[in-house]
mmCIF file of C-alpha atoms in Angstrom:
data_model
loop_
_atom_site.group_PDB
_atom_site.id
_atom_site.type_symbol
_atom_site.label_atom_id
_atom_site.label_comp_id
_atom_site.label_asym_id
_atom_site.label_seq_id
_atom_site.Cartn_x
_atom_site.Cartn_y
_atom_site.Cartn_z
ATOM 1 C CA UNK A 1 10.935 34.030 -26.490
ATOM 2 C CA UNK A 2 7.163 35.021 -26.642
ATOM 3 C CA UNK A 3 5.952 36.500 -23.115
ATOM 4 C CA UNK A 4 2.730 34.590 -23.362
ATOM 5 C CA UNK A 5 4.549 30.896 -24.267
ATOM 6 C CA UNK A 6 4.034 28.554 -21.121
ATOM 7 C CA UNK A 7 5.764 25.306 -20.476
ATOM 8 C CA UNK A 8 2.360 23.112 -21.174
ATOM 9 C CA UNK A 9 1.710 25.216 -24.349
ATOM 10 C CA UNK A 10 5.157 23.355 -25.754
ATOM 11 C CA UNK A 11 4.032 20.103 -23.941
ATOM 12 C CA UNK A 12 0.549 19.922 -25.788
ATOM 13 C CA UNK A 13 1.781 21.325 -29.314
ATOM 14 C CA UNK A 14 4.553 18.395 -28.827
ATOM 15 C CA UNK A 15 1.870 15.987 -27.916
ATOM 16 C CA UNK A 16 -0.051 17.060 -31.150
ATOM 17 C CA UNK A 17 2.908 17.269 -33.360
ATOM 18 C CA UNK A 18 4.137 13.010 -31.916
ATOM 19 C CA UNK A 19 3.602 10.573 -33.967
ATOM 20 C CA UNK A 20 0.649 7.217 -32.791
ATOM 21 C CA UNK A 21 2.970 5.519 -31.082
ATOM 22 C CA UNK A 22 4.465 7.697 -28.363
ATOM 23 C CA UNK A 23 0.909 8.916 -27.509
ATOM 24 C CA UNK A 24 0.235 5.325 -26.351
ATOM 25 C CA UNK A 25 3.299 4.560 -24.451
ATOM 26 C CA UNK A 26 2.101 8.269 -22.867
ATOM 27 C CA UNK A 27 -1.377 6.865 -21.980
ATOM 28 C CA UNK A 28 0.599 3.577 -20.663
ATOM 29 C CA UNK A 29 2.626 5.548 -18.030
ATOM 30 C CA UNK A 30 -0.879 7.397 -16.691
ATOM 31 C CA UNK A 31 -2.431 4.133 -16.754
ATOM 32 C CA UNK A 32 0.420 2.814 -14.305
ATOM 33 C CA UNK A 33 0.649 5.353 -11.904
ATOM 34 C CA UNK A 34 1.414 4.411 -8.068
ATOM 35 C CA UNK A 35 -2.436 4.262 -7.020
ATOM 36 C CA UNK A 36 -1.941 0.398 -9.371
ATOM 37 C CA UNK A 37 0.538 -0.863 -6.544
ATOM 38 C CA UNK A 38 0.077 -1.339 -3.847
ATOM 39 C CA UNK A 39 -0.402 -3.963 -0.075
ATOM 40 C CA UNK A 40 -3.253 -3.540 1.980
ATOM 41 C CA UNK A 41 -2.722 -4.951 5.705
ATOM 42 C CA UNK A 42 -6.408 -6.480 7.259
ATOM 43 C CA UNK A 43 -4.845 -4.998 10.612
ATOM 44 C CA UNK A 44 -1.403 -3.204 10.948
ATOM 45 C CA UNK A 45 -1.010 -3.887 14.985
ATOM 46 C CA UNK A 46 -1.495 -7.957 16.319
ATOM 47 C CA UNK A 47 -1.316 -8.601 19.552
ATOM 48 C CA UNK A 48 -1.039 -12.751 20.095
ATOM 49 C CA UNK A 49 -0.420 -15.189 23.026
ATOM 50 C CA UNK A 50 3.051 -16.486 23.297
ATOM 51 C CA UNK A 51 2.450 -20.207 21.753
ATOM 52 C CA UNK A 52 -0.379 -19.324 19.895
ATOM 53 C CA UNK A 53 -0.725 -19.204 15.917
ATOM 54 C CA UNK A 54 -0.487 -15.456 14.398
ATOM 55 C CA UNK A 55 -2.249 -14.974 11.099
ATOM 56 C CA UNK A 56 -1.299 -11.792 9.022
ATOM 57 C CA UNK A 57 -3.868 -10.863 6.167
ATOM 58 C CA UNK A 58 -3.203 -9.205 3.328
ATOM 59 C CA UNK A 59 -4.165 -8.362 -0.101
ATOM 60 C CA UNK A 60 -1.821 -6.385 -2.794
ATOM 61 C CA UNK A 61 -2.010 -5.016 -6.837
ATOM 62 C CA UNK A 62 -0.232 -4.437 -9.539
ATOM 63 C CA UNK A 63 -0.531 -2.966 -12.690
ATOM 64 C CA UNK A 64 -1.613 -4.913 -15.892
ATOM 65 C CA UNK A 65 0.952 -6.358 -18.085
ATOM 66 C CA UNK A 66 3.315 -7.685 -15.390
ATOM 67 C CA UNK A 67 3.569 -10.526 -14.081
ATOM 68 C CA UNK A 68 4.275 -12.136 -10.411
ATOM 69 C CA UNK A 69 7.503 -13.807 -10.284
ATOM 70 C CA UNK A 70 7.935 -14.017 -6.319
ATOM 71 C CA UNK A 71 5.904 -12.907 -3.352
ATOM 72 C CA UNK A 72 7.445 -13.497 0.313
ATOM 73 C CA UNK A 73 7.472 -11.829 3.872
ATOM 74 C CA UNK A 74 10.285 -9.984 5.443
ATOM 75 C CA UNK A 75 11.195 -7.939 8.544
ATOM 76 C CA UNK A 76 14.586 -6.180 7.574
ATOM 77 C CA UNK A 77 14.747 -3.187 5.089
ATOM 78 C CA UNK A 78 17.655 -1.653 4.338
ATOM 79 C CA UNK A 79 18.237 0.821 1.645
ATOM 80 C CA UNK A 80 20.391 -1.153 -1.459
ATOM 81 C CA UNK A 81 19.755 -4.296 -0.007
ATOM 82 C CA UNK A 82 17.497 -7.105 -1.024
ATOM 83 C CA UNK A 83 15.179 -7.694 1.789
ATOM 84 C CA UNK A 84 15.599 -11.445 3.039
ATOM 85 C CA UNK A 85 12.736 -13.907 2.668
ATOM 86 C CA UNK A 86 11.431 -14.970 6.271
ATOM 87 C CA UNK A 87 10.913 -18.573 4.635
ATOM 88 C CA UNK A 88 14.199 -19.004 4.280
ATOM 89 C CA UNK A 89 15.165 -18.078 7.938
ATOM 90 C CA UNK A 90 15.739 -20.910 9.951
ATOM 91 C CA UNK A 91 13.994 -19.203 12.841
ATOM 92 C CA UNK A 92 10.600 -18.987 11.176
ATOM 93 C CA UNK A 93 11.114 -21.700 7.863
ATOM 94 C CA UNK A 94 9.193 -23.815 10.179
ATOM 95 C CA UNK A 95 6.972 -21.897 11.920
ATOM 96 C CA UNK A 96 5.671 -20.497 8.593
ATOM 97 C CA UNK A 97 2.973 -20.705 5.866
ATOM 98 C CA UNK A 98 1.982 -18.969 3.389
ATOM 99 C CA UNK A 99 -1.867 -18.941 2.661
ATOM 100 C CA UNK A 100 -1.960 -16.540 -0.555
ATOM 101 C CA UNK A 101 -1.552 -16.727 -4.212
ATOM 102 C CA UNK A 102 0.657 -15.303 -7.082
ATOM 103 C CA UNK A 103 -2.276 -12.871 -7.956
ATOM 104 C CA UNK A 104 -3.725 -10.990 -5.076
ATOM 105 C CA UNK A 105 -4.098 -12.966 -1.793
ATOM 106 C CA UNK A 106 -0.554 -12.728 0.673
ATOM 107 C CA UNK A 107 -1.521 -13.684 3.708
ATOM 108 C CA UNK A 108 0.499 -16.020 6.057
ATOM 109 C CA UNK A 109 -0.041 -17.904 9.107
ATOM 110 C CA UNK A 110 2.951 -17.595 11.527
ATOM 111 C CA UNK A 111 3.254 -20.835 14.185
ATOM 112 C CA UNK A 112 4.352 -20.819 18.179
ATOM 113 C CA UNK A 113 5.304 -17.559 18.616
ATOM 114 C CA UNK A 114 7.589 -16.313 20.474
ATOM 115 C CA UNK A 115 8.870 -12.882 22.490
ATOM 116 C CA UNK A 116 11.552 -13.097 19.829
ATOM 117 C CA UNK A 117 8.531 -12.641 16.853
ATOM 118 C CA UNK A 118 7.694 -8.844 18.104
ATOM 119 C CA UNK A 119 8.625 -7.111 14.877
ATOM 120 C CA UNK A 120 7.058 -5.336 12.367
ATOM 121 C CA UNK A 121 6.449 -7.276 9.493
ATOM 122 C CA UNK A 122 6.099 -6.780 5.676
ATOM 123 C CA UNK A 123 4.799 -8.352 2.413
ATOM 124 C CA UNK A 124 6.958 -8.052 -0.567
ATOM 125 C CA UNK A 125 6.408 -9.004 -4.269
ATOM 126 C CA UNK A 126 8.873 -8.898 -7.731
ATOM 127 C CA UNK A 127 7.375 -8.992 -10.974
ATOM 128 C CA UNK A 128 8.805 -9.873 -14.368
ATOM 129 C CA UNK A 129 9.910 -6.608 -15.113
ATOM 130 C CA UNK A 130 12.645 -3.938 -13.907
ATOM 131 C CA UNK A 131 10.635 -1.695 -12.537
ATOM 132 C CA UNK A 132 8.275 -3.763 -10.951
ATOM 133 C CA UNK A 133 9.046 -4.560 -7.208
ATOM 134 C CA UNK A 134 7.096 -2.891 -4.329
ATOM 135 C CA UNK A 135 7.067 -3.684 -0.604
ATOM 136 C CA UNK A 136 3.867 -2.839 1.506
ATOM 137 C CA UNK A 137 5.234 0.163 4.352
ATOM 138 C CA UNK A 138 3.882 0.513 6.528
ATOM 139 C CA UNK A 139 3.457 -3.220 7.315
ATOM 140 C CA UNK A 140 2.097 -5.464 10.168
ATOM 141 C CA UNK A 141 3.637 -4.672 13.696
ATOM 142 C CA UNK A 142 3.506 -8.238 15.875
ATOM 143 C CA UNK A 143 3.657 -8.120 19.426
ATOM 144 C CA UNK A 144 3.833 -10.762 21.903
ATOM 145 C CA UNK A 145 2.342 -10.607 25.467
ATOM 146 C CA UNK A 146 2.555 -13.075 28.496
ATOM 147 C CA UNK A 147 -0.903 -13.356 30.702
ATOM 148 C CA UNK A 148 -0.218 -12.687 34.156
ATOM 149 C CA UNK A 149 -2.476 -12.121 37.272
ATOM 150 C CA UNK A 150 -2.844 -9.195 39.268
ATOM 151 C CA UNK A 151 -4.258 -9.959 43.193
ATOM 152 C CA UNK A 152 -3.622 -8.382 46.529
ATOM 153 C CA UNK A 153 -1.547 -10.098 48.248
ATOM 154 C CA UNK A 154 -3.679 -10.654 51.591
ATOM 155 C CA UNK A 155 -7.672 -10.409 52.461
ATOM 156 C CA UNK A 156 -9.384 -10.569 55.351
ATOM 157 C CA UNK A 157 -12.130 -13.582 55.551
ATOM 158 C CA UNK A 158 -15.531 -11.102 54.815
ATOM 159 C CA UNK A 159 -13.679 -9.135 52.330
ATOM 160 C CA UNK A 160 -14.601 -8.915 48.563
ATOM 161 C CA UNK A 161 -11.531 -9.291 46.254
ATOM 162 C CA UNK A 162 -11.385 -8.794 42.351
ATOM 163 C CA UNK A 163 -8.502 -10.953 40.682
ATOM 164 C CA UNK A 164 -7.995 -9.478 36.918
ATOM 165 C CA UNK A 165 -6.195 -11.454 34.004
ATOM 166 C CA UNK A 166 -3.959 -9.004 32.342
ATOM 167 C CA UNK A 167 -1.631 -8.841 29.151
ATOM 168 C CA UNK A 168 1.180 -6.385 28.104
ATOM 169 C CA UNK A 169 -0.720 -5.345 24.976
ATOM 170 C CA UNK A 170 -4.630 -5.564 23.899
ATOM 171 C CA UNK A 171 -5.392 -9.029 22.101
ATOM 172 C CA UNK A 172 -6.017 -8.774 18.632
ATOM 173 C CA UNK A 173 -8.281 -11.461 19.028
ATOM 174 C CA UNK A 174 -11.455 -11.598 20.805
ATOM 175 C CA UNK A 175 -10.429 -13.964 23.843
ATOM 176 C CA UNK A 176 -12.262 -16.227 25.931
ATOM 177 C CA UNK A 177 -10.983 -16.082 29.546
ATOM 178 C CA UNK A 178 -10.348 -19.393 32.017
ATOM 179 C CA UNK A 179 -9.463 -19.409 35.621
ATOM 180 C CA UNK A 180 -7.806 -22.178 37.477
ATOM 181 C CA UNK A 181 -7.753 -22.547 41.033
ATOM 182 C CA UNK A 182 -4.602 -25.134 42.362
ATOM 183 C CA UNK A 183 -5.223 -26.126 38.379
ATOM 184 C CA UNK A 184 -8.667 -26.867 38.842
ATOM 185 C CA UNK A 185 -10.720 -25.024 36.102
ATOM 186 C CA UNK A 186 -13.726 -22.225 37.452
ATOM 187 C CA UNK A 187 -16.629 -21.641 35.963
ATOM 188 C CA UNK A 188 -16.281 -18.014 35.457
ATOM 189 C CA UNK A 189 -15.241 -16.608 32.135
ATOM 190 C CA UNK A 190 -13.944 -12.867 32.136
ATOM 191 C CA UNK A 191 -10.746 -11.414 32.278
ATOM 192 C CA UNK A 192 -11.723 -9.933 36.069
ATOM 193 C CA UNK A 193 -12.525 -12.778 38.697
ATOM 194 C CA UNK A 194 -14.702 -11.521 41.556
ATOM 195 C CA UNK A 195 -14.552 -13.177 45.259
ATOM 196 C CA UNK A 196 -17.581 -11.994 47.410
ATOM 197 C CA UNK A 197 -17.633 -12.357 50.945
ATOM 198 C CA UNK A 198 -14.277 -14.438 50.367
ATOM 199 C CA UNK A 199 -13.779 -17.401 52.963
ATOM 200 C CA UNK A 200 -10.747 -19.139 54.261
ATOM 201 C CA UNK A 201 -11.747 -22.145 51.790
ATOM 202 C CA UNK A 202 -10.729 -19.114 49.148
ATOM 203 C CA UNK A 203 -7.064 -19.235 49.636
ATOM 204 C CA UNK A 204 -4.910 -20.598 47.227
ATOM 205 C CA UNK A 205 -3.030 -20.336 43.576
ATOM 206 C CA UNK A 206 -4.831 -18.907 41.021
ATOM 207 C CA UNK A 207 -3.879 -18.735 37.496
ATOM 208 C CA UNK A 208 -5.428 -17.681 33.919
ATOM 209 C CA UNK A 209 -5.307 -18.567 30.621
ATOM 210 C CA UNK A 210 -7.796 -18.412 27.418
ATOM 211 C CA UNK A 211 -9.645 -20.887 25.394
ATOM 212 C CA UNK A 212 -8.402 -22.494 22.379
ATOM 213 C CA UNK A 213 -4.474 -21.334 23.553
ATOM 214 C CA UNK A 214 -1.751 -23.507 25.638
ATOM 215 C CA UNK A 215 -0.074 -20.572 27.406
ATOM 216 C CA UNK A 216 -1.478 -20.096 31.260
ATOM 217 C CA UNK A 217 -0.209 -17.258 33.295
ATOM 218 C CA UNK A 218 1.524 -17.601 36.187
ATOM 219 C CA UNK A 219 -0.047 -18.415 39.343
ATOM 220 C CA UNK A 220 -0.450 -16.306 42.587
ATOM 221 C CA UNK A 221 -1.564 -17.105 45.986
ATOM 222 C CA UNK A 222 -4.392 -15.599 47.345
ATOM 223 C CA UNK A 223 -4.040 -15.819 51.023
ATOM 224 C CA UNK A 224 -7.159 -15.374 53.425
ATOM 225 C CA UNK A 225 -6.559 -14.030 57.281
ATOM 226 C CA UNK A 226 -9.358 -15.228 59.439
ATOM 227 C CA UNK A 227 -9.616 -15.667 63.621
ATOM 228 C CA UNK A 228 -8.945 -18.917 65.348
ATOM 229 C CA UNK A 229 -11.597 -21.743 64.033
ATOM 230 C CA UNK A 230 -11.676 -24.766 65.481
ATOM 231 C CA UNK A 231 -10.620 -24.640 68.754
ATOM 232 C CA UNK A 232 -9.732 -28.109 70.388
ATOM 233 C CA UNK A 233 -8.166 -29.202 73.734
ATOM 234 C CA UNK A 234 -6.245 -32.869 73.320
ATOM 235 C CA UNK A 235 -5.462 -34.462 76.562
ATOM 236 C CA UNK A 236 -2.614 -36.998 77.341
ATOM 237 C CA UNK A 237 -2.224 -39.355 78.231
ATOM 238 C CA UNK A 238 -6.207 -39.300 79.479
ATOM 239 C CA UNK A 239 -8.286 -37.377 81.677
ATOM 240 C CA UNK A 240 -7.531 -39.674 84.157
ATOM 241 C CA UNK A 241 -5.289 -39.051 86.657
ATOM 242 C CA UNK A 242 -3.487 -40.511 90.205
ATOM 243 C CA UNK A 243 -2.825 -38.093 92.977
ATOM 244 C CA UNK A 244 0.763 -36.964 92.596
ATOM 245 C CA UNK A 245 0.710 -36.974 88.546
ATOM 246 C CA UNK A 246 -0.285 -34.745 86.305
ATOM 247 C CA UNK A 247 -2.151 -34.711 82.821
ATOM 248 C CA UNK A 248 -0.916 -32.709 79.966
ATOM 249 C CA UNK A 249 -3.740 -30.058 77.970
ATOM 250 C CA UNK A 250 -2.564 -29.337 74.469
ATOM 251 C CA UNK A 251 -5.193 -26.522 72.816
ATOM 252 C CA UNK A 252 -5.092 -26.827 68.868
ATOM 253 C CA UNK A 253 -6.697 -24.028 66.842
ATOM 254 C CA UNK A 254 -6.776 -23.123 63.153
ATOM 255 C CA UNK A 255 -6.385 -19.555 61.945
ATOM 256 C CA UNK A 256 -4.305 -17.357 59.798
ATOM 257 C CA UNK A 257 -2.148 -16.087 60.843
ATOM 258 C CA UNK A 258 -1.071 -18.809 63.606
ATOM 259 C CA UNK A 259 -2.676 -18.362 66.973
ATOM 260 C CA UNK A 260 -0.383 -15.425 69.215
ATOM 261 C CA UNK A 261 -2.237 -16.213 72.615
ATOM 262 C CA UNK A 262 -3.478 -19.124 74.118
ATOM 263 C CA UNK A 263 -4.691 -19.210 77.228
ATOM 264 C CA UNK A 264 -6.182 -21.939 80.398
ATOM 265 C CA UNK A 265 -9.204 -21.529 82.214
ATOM 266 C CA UNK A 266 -10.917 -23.378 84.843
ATOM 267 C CA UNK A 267 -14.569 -23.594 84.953
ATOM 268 C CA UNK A 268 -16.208 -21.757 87.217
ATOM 269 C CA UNK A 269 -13.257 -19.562 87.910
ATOM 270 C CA UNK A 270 -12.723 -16.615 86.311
ATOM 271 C CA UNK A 271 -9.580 -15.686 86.499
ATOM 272 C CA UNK A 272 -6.310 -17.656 84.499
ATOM 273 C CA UNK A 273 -4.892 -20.582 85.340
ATOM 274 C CA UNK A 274 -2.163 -21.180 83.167
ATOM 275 C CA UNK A 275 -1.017 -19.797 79.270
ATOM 276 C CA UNK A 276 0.693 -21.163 76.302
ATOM 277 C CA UNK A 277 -0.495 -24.167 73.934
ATOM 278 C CA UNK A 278 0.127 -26.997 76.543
ATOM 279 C CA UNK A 279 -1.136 -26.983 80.550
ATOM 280 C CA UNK A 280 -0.107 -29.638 83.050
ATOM 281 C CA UNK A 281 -3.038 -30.529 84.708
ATOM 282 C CA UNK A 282 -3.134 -31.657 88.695
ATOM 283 C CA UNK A 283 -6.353 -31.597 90.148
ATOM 284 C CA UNK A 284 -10.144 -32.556 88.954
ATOM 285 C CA UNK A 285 -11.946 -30.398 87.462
ATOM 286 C CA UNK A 286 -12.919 -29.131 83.563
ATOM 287 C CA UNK A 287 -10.573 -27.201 82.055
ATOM 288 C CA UNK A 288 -10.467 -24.859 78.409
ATOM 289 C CA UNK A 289 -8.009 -22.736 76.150
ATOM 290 C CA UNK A 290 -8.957 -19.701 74.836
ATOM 291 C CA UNK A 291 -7.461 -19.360 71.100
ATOM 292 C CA UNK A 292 -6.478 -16.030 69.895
ATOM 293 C CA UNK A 293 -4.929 -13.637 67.413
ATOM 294 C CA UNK A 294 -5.008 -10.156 65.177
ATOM 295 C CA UNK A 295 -8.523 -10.823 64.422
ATOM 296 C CA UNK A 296 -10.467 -12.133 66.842
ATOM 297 C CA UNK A 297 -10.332 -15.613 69.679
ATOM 298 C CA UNK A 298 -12.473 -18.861 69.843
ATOM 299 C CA UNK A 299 -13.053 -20.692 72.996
ATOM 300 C CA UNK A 300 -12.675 -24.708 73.012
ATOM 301 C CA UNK A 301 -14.931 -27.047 74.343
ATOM 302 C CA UNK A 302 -14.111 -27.791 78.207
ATOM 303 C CA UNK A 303 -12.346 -31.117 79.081
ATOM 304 C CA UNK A 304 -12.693 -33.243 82.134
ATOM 305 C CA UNK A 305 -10.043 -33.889 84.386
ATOM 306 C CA UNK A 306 -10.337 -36.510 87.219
ATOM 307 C CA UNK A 307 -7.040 -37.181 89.729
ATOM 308 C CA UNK A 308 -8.031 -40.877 91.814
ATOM 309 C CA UNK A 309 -6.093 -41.507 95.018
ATOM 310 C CA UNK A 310 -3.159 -44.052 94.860
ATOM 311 C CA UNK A 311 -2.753 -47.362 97.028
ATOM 312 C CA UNK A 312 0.636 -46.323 98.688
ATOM 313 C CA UNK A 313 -0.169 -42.171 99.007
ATOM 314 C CA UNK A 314 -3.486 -43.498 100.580
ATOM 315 C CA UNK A 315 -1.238 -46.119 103.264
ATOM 316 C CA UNK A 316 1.545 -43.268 104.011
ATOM 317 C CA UNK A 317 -1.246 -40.634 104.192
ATOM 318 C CA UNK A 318 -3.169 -43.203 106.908
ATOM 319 C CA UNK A 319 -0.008 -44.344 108.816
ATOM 320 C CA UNK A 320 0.496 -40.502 109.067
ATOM 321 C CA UNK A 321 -2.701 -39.591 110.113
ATOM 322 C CA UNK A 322 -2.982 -42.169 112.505
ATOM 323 C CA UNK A 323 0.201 -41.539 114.391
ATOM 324 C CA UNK A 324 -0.599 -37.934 114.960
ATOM 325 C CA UNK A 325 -4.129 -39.002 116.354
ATOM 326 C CA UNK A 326 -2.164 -41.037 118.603
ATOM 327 C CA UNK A 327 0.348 -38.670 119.774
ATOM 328 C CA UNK A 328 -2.902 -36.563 120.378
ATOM 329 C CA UNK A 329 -4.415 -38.782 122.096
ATOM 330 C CA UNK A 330 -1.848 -39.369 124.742
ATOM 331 C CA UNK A 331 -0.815 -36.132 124.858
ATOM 332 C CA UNK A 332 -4.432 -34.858 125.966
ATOM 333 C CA UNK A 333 -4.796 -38.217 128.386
ATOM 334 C CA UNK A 334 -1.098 -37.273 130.519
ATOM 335 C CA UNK A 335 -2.635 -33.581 130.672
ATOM 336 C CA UNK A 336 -5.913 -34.669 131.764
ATOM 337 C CA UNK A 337 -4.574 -37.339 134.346
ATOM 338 C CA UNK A 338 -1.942 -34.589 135.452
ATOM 339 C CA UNK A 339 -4.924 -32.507 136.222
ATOM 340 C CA UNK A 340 -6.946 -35.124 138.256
ATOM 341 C CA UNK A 341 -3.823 -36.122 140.734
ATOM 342 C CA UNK A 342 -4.553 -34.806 144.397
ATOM 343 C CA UNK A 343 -2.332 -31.974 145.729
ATOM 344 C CA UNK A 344 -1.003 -34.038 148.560
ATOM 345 C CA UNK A 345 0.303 -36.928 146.148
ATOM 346 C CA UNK A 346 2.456 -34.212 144.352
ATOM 347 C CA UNK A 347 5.898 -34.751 146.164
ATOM 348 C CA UNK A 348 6.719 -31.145 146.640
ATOM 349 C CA UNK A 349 10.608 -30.498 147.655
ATOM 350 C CA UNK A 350 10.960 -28.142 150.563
ATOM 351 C CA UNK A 351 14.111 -26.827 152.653
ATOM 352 C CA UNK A 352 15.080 -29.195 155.883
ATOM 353 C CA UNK A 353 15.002 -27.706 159.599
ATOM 354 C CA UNK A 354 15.331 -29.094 162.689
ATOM 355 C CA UNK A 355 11.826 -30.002 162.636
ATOM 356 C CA UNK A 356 12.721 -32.340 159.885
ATOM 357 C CA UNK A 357 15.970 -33.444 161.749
ATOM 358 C CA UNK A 358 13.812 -34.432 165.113
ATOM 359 C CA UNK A 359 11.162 -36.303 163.204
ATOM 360 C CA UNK A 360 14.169 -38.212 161.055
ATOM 361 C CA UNK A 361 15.686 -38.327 164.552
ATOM 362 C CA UNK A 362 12.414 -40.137 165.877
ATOM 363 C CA UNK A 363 11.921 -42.269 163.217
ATOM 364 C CA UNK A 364 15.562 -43.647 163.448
ATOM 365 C CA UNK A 365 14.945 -44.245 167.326
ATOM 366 C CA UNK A 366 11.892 -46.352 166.672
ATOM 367 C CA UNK A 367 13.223 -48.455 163.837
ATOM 368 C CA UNK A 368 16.739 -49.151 165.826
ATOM 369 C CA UNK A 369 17.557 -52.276 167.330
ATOM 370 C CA UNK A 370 17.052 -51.959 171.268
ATOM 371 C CA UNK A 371 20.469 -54.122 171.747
ATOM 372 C CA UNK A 372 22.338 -52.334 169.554
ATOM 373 C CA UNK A 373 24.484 -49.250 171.316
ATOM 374 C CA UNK A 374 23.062 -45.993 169.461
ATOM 375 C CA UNK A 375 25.633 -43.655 170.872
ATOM 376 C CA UNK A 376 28.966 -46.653 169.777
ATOM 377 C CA UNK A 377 29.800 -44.305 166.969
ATOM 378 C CA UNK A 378 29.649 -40.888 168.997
#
């Protein structure tokens, strides 16, 4: 073998020494080279709304000289094995359409997707000859996302709050954000929904979705702490009272969370008269609760209480009072009648002598009878 003789030396005297013929089927197979096939994907990552309608575009080529004989979608590949059409699933036979043609166009529109559709999809074609079959890999990877809000959990009444509509992956389409408050729509329309100075009227569900689409997220409650509002004191039966009853306060306040304290005051006094959410009530006078928890206390407007005397206390209370004036009365008229009786009309007791003896003696001689015999019984 000649030193100098090279591989392409033999390859371009055999070129020269072949006959018409084989130098055109040898022009043929440069002509058809891989950059002739081929499936070009619009976008090779979707992310769609569960519910919503997925399109996947796509445009392919082949060389000249063949001919389409079957285009379809698939999501399996396995090496030997022919790759199963999706339109003959019975998970997506329904659900899809294809929007292409038989010459360049292979785009399909996939219906209600699910979680189940996160795959990667791709476009397949056969032509009318052996060798001509090519699927498009990389191909179109499908994900499905939920919307869910993310909240704090608790503000204070004051506070500014952000509420953001979130996804698991970026839409693929540009989106046009809704909020619903207790299903009643807002007017704002981002994916971030911003409270300022956010006010008990502020609490409750919230939930997102996006224009044109079914799906809404989840909701969550906002919930708004504020100090007791409202403040009220309900009396029963009325303000009116007899002596001997009683009236009963009740002290109603709104606040979140629910009132820890309440407390009674008396006008005009400044010290407690009584605590928890009712007071029993007996004497006149205008009464309040004071309302309070974590963040603050509200004072209620002061009631009037009035207790009116009753027919029989008032008799019993008289008959009393009267027979103690009474008793008084006689009591100080013995003392002072006592005190004005003469010393000599006081019978004093005193021990008896024979002074005593002669003058009872003397006295008995002047009252006896002068017949009668004085000495008969000595």
């Amino acid at each position: 073998m000649r030193k100098d003789w090279h591989p392409g030396v033999a390859m371009v005297m055999s070129v020269r020494m072949a006959p018409l013929p084989l130098i055109f089927l040898l022009m043929i197979q440069g002509v058809c080279s891989a950059d002739d096939w081929g499936v070009s994907y619009s976008s090779s990552n979707i992310c769609a709304l569960k519910g919503s309608s997925v399109i996947m575009s796509c445009t392919y080529k082949y060389p000249p000289g063949y001919k389409i004989k079957k285009v379809f979608w698939t999501k399996f590949i396995e090496k030997g094995v022919e790759f199963p059409d999706l339109f003959n699933d019975p998970e997506y036979s329904q659900r899809i359409q294809y929007l292409g043609d038989k010459r360049q166009i292979c785009t399909i529109r996939l219906n209600d997707v699910t979680q189940k559709d996160s795959h990667e999809y791709y476009f397949r074609f056969i032509t009318d000859k052996p060798d001509g079959r090519w699927i498009g890999k990389p191909g179109v990877t499908l994900d499905i996302t939920n919307l869910h809000v993310e909240s704090p959990e608790s503000v204070t009444e004051g506070d500014t709050v952000s509420l953001t509509c979130k996804s698991t992956c970026n839409l693929t389409d540009r989106a046009t954000f809704i909020w619903l408050k207790n299903t009643q729509s807002l007017t704002e329309r981002n994916n971030k929904l911003l409270l300022q100075s956010v006010r008990r009227e502020d609490a409750g569900r919230y939930s997102c979705a996006v224009h044109g689409h079914k799906l809404t997220s989840p909701h969550v409650y906002l919930n708004v702490t504020y100090s007791p509002k409202e403040t009220f004191v309900v009396v029963s039966p009325s303000g009116e009272i007899v002596l001997g009853d009683s009236v009963t306060l009740t002290c109603s306040s709104d606040s979140n969370p629910p009132v820890l304290n309440y407390t009674w005051f008396k006008e005009n006094e400044s010290s407690a008269v009584g605590s928890g959410q009712s007071y029993s009530a007996l004497q006149s006078g205008f009464f309040y609760c004071v309302a309070q928890n974590q963040h603050g206390s509200q004072r209620s407007a002061a009631v009037q209480v009035t207790v009116k005397g009753n027919a029989l206390y008032i008799f019993l209370g008289a008959v009393t009072c009267g027979a103690a004036v009474v008793v008084i009365a006689m009591l100080i008229w013995w003392m002072k009648k006592r005190n004005d009786t003469p010393e000599s009309q006081i019978d004093h007791p005193s021990p008896c002598h024979k002074t005593c003896d002669v003058e009872l003696n003397d006295s008995v001689y002047e009252n006896a009878d002068p017949d009668e015999d004085i000495y008969q019984n000595i």
